[in-house]
Short mmCIF file of C-alpha atoms in Angstrom, two decimals:
data_model
loop_
_atom_site.label_atom_id
_atom_site.label_comp_id
_atom_site.label_asym_id
_atom_site.label_seq_id
_atom_site.Cartn_x
_atom_site.Cartn_y
_atom_site.Cartn_z
CA MET A 1 8.32 8.27 -23.80
CA MET A 2 4.88 7.02 -22.83
CA ALA A 3 4.68 4.90 -19.68
CA LEU A 4 2.79 1.71 -18.88
CA GLY A 5 1.75 1.05 -15.32
CA VAL A 6 0.32 -2.32 -14.31
CA ASP A 7 -1.58 -3.08 -11.12
CA LEU A 8 -1.23 -6.85 -10.80
CA GLY A 9 -3.87 -8.29 -8.48
CA GLY A 10 -4.97 -11.75 -7.51
CA THR A 11 -8.05 -11.66 -9.75
CA LYS A 12 -7.45 -8.86 -12.26
CA ILE A 13 -4.69 -6.99 -14.04
CA GLU A 14 -5.25 -3.27 -14.56
CA ALA A 15 -2.99 -1.73 -17.23
CA GLN A 16 -2.83 2.02 -17.75
CA VAL A 17 -0.86 3.95 -20.35
CA PHE A 18 0.19 7.48 -19.45
CA ALA A 19 1.17 10.21 -21.86
CA ASP A 20 4.29 12.36 -21.51
CA ASP A 21 2.35 14.83 -19.35
CA TRP A 22 1.22 11.95 -17.06
CA HIS A 23 -2.42 12.17 -17.99
CA LEU A 24 -4.11 8.81 -18.46
CA HIS A 25 -4.14 7.97 -22.16
CA GLU A 26 -5.75 4.52 -22.20
CA ARG A 27 -6.54 1.66 -19.86
CA ARG A 28 -7.23 -2.03 -20.17
CA ARG A 29 -8.30 -4.71 -17.68
CA VAL A 30 -7.91 -8.48 -18.00
CA ALA A 31 -8.39 -11.41 -15.64
CA THR A 32 -5.28 -12.61 -13.83
CA PRO A 33 -4.30 -16.01 -15.28
CA ALA A 34 -4.03 -18.94 -12.90
CA SER A 35 -0.82 -20.39 -14.40
CA TYR A 36 2.61 -18.78 -14.48
CA PRO A 37 3.25 -19.16 -18.24
CA ALA A 38 -0.16 -17.64 -18.97
CA LEU A 39 0.57 -14.76 -16.57
CA VAL A 40 3.86 -13.96 -18.31
CA HIS A 41 2.11 -14.14 -21.68
CA ALA A 42 -0.68 -11.81 -20.50
CA LEU A 43 1.80 -9.22 -19.23
CA VAL A 44 3.87 -9.37 -22.42
CA ASP A 45 0.66 -8.97 -24.43
CA LEU A 46 -0.29 -5.87 -22.43
CA VAL A 47 3.12 -4.34 -23.09
CA GLY A 48 2.63 -5.01 -26.80
CA TRP A 49 -0.76 -3.31 -26.64
CA ALA A 50 0.82 -0.27 -24.96
CA ASP A 51 3.67 -0.16 -27.50
CA GLY A 52 1.07 -0.05 -30.25
CA LEU A 53 -0.66 2.92 -28.65
CA ALA A 54 2.65 4.73 -28.29
CA ASP A 55 4.02 3.83 -31.74
CA GLY A 56 7.16 2.61 -29.98
CA PRO A 57 8.48 1.05 -26.78
CA VAL A 58 6.93 2.23 -23.54
CA SER A 59 8.57 2.15 -20.13
CA VAL A 60 7.16 -0.61 -17.92
CA GLY A 61 6.34 -0.64 -14.22
CA ILE A 62 4.38 -3.31 -12.36
CA GLY A 63 2.95 -2.98 -8.87
CA ALA A 64 1.77 -6.09 -7.03
CA ALA A 65 1.15 -7.42 -3.56
CA GLY A 66 4.13 -9.08 -1.93
CA MET A 67 7.78 -8.39 -2.54
CA ILE A 68 10.90 -9.56 -4.35
CA ASN A 69 13.42 -11.82 -2.63
CA PRO A 70 16.63 -9.77 -2.99
CA ARG A 71 18.79 -12.91 -2.99
CA ASN A 72 17.27 -14.65 -5.99
CA GLY A 73 14.90 -12.14 -7.61
CA ARG A 74 11.85 -14.33 -7.07
CA VAL A 75 8.41 -12.98 -6.28
CA LEU A 76 6.97 -13.56 -2.81
CA ALA A 77 3.18 -13.28 -3.22
CA ALA A 78 1.02 -16.20 -2.17
CA ASN A 79 -2.02 -14.96 -4.14
CA LEU A 80 -0.23 -14.93 -7.51
CA ALA A 81 0.90 -17.63 -9.92
CA ALA A 82 4.22 -15.76 -9.90
CA HIS A 83 4.91 -16.82 -6.30
CA ASP A 84 8.49 -18.13 -6.03
CA LYS A 85 9.05 -17.39 -9.73
CA PRO A 86 11.57 -14.92 -11.25
CA LEU A 87 8.86 -12.84 -12.91
CA PRO A 88 10.85 -9.58 -13.29
CA ALA A 89 13.79 -11.37 -14.93
CA ASP A 90 11.50 -13.38 -17.18
CA LEU A 91 9.75 -10.22 -18.34
CA VAL A 92 13.04 -8.45 -19.01
CA ALA A 93 14.15 -11.42 -21.11
CA ALA A 94 10.86 -11.52 -23.02
CA LEU A 95 10.60 -7.77 -23.61
CA GLY A 96 14.23 -6.78 -24.06
CA ARG A 97 13.87 -3.69 -21.90
CA PRO A 98 13.99 -2.75 -18.19
CA VAL A 99 10.98 -3.64 -16.06
CA ARG A 100 10.41 -2.10 -12.64
CA TYR A 101 8.53 -4.48 -10.34
CA LEU A 102 7.51 -3.09 -6.97
CA ASN A 103 5.22 -3.64 -4.03
CA ASP A 104 1.75 -2.15 -4.54
CA SER A 105 2.04 -0.04 -1.38
CA HIS A 106 5.30 1.40 -2.72
CA ALA A 107 3.53 2.17 -6.00
CA LEU A 108 0.76 4.00 -4.16
CA ALA A 109 3.31 5.95 -2.12
CA LEU A 110 5.19 7.08 -5.22
CA SER A 111 1.99 8.09 -7.00
CA GLU A 112 0.69 10.11 -4.08
CA ALA A 113 4.05 11.78 -3.41
CA VAL A 114 4.60 12.83 -7.02
CA PHE A 115 1.07 13.39 -8.32
CA GLY A 116 -1.36 13.19 -5.41
CA ALA A 117 -2.05 14.40 -1.89
CA GLY A 118 1.62 14.40 -0.88
CA GLN A 119 2.80 16.51 -3.81
CA PRO A 120 3.56 19.68 -1.75
CA PHE A 121 5.80 17.76 0.67
CA ALA A 122 9.41 16.57 0.41
CA SER A 123 9.03 13.49 2.63
CA VAL A 124 5.85 11.44 2.30
CA PHE A 125 4.86 8.15 3.91
CA ALA A 126 1.85 6.32 2.48
CA LEU A 127 0.12 4.18 5.10
CA VAL A 128 -2.14 1.63 3.42
CA LEU A 129 -4.94 0.34 5.65
CA GLY A 130 -6.90 -2.34 3.86
CA THR A 131 -7.03 -6.12 3.89
CA GLY A 132 -3.53 -5.85 5.31
CA VAL A 133 -1.35 -2.93 6.36
CA GLY A 134 1.53 -1.70 4.24
CA GLY A 135 3.39 1.45 3.44
CA GLY A 136 6.03 3.21 1.46
CA HIS A 137 8.34 6.17 2.01
CA VAL A 138 9.17 8.68 -0.71
CA ARG A 139 11.72 11.45 -0.30
CA ASP A 140 12.25 14.03 -3.03
CA GLY A 141 10.39 11.89 -5.54
CA ARG A 142 12.39 8.72 -4.89
CA LEU A 143 11.23 5.58 -3.13
CA GLN A 144 13.24 4.73 -0.03
CA THR A 145 12.99 0.94 -0.03
CA GLY A 146 16.12 0.18 2.00
CA PHE A 147 18.78 -2.51 1.73
CA SER A 148 16.42 -5.46 1.26
CA GLY A 149 13.71 -3.62 -0.65
CA THR A 150 11.14 -4.19 2.10
CA GLY A 151 11.18 -0.71 3.61
CA GLY A 152 7.68 0.37 4.55
CA GLU A 153 6.35 -3.03 5.65
CA VAL A 154 5.08 -1.41 8.83
CA GLY A 155 2.16 -3.80 9.20
CA HIS A 156 4.62 -6.34 10.54
CA LEU A 157 5.89 -4.21 13.39
CA PRO A 158 4.68 -5.54 16.76
CA ALA A 159 1.46 -4.19 18.19
CA PRO A 160 2.12 -1.94 21.22
CA ALA A 161 2.08 -4.16 24.31
CA HIS A 162 0.65 -1.50 26.62
CA LEU A 163 -2.47 -1.12 24.49
CA VAL A 164 -2.84 -4.84 23.86
CA GLN A 165 -2.69 -5.54 27.60
CA ALA A 166 -4.88 -2.60 28.63
CA HIS A 167 -7.73 -3.63 26.35
CA GLY A 168 -7.31 -7.41 26.37
CA LEU A 169 -6.71 -7.50 22.62
CA PRO A 170 -6.06 -10.80 20.84
CA VAL A 171 -2.48 -11.76 19.98
CA VAL A 172 -2.67 -13.98 16.91
CA ASP A 173 -0.43 -15.43 14.23
CA CYS A 174 0.13 -13.20 11.21
CA ALA A 175 0.30 -14.41 7.61
CA CYS A 176 3.95 -13.31 7.55
CA GLY A 177 4.84 -16.08 10.02
CA ARG A 178 5.29 -13.79 13.02
CA ARG A 179 2.91 -13.33 15.92
CA GLY A 180 1.27 -10.17 17.21
CA CYS A 181 1.88 -7.90 14.20
CA ILE A 182 0.04 -4.58 14.24
CA GLU A 183 -1.63 -5.61 10.96
CA THR A 184 -3.65 -8.23 12.86
CA LEU A 185 -5.41 -5.42 14.75
CA ILE A 186 -5.64 -2.32 12.55
CA SER A 187 -6.33 -3.82 9.11
CA GLY A 188 -9.94 -4.27 8.04
CA ALA A 189 -9.87 -7.86 9.25
CA GLY A 190 -8.04 -6.74 12.39
CA LEU A 191 -10.73 -4.22 13.29
CA ALA A 192 -13.35 -6.96 12.96
CA ARG A 193 -11.15 -9.22 15.12
CA MET A 194 -10.95 -6.55 17.81
CA ALA A 195 -14.71 -6.05 17.64
CA HIS A 196 -15.30 -9.73 18.32
CA ALA A 197 -12.78 -9.74 21.18
CA MET A 198 -14.20 -6.61 22.83
CA THR A 199 -17.94 -7.10 22.18
CA GLY A 200 -18.44 -10.73 21.16
CA GLU A 201 -20.11 -9.55 17.93
CA THR A 202 -19.10 -10.06 14.31
CA LEU A 203 -19.07 -6.60 12.73
CA SER A 204 -17.59 -4.90 9.68
CA ALA A 205 -15.74 -1.60 9.76
CA PRO A 206 -18.69 0.38 8.29
CA GLN A 207 -21.03 -1.12 10.89
CA ILE A 208 -18.66 -0.12 13.69
CA ILE A 209 -18.36 3.45 12.41
CA ALA A 210 -22.11 3.79 11.91
CA ALA A 211 -22.86 2.57 15.44
CA ARG A 212 -20.17 4.44 17.35
CA GLY A 213 -22.40 7.49 18.00
CA ASP A 214 -25.10 5.46 19.76
CA ASP A 215 -23.24 2.44 21.14
CA PRO A 216 -20.56 3.16 23.77
CA ARG A 217 -18.89 -0.18 22.98
CA MET A 218 -18.42 0.81 19.34
CA ALA A 219 -17.15 4.23 20.38
CA GLN A 220 -14.55 2.63 22.63
CA LEU A 221 -13.57 0.14 19.94
CA TRP A 222 -12.98 2.94 17.43
CA GLN A 223 -10.96 4.87 20.01
CA VAL A 224 -8.76 1.82 20.55
CA TRP A 225 -8.25 1.44 16.78
CA CYS A 226 -7.27 5.11 16.55
CA ALA A 227 -4.87 4.73 19.50
CA LEU A 228 -3.20 1.69 17.94
CA THR A 229 -2.85 3.39 14.57
CA ALA A 230 -1.64 6.60 16.20
CA ASP A 231 1.05 4.60 18.00
CA LEU A 232 2.23 3.33 14.61
CA VAL A 233 2.28 6.89 13.26
CA GLN A 234 4.33 7.95 16.29
CA THR A 235 6.81 5.19 15.46
CA LEU A 236 7.09 6.58 11.94
CA MET A 237 7.67 10.05 13.37
CA ARG A 238 10.50 8.83 15.56
CA THR A 239 12.21 6.92 12.76
CA LEU A 240 11.48 8.50 9.36
CA ASP A 241 9.88 11.76 10.57
CA PRO A 242 7.90 12.40 7.35
CA ASP A 243 6.28 15.74 6.55
CA CYS A 244 3.07 14.05 5.49
CA ILE A 245 1.27 10.74 5.92
CA VAL A 246 -1.13 9.78 3.15
CA LEU A 247 -3.76 7.18 4.02
CA GLY A 248 -4.73 4.60 1.40
CA GLY A 249 -6.64 1.33 1.36
CA GLY A 250 -10.26 0.59 2.15
CA LEU A 251 -10.23 1.96 5.72
CA SER A 252 -9.02 5.33 4.43
CA ASP A 253 -12.46 5.75 2.84
CA ILE A 254 -14.09 6.01 6.29
CA PRO A 255 -15.18 9.68 6.42
CA VAL A 256 -13.97 10.34 9.97
CA VAL A 257 -10.64 8.53 9.79
CA VAL A 258 -8.42 11.51 8.93
CA ASP A 259 -9.79 13.81 11.64
CA ASP A 260 -9.99 11.12 14.32
CA LEU A 261 -6.51 9.76 13.60
CA THR A 262 -5.02 13.27 13.50
CA ARG A 263 -6.50 13.94 16.92
CA ALA A 264 -5.21 10.63 18.33
CA VAL A 265 -1.70 11.24 16.97
CA GLY A 266 -1.62 14.66 18.59
CA GLN A 267 -2.70 13.20 21.93
CA ALA A 268 -0.04 10.49 21.76
CA GLY A 269 2.85 12.75 20.73
CA PHE A 270 5.54 14.66 22.57
CA ALA A 271 4.30 18.00 23.88
CA GLY A 272 5.56 20.92 21.83
CA PHE A 273 6.37 18.89 18.71
CA ASP A 274 4.32 19.10 15.55
CA SER A 275 2.84 15.97 14.02
CA PRO A 276 2.92 15.27 10.28
CA VAL A 277 -0.04 16.29 8.19
CA ILE A 278 -2.40 13.34 7.65
CA LEU A 279 -4.28 13.28 4.35
CA ARG A 280 -6.41 10.86 2.37
CA ALA A 281 -4.96 9.53 -0.90
CA ALA A 282 -6.13 11.61 -3.84
CA GLY A 283 -5.44 9.29 -6.77
CA GLY A 284 -8.29 6.86 -6.34
CA ALA A 285 -8.24 3.55 -8.17
CA ALA A 286 -5.64 4.80 -10.67
CA SER A 287 -3.06 5.68 -8.04
CA GLY A 288 -1.23 2.34 -7.85
CA ALA A 289 -0.90 1.93 -11.61
CA ARG A 290 0.29 5.53 -11.98
CA GLY A 291 2.95 4.97 -9.32
CA ALA A 292 4.11 1.78 -11.03
CA ALA A 293 4.26 3.63 -14.35
CA TYR A 294 6.33 6.40 -12.80
CA ALA A 295 8.73 3.89 -11.23
CA GLY A 296 9.18 2.20 -14.61
CA TRP A 297 9.76 5.56 -16.28
CA GLN A 298 12.42 6.44 -13.69
CA VAL A 299 14.33 3.26 -14.56
CA ALA A 300 14.02 3.78 -18.31
CA ASP A 301 14.96 7.46 -18.01
CA GLY A 302 18.03 6.62 -15.95
#
């Protein structure tokens, strides 16, 4: 059975069809509709396109920002027309087949664990450092999403108080409704927020990295970011204890991030205990759609 993976974003929908050997067969991109009925229609149309390529029904997986309310099956994603709508159930009804709908960080984690950088390891945690901070845990090729389906939402753990206090870091409201989440400091926007708090300047992540060799303030700022992120990795070690952590999202593209974070994690850890291997995601832009496709195939395959 061929598999369709959909990366559903706020502005575009990326659909990718994978052959039985999991090589990319075909891809298609369309704009994300602004209305819910149009969104459902667009997704159904993409499935029909994929069925035509496969000469029969494909399995369907969709990865998107946000999550599913386990009580009523409704989507929680403020940037989508599907917000507070039962999109998975509506697609199942329209298509007459199972549809796997999952968080985009979970999709990335599954892709990297099965096909990407985490492939040699049994237990893989994908830490996504981008506009926000998310994650997903895969063990033996299966997502570990937990009772409510929100396992891996590590961006909404509290920032470590000792580091916040030591460096006078801002404690701000998070989009999730809580206050002081680690996401507000180590995401792309969080790094810029820390830069303003520590230097009074408005700087982007690339500017901070470029200047850290010549500007002691930028060097300290980057060290603080690494310490905060290393503290989060240490929390993962003490709870899930993965073999490997795969970094995704825009900040993972920073050339020095893997080496610097590996060093910071080692400095923050218990003496005599090994830290997990930290790697950069290998799947590139196709990784999320491939993970969604694999999740859909797992459901269809039983």
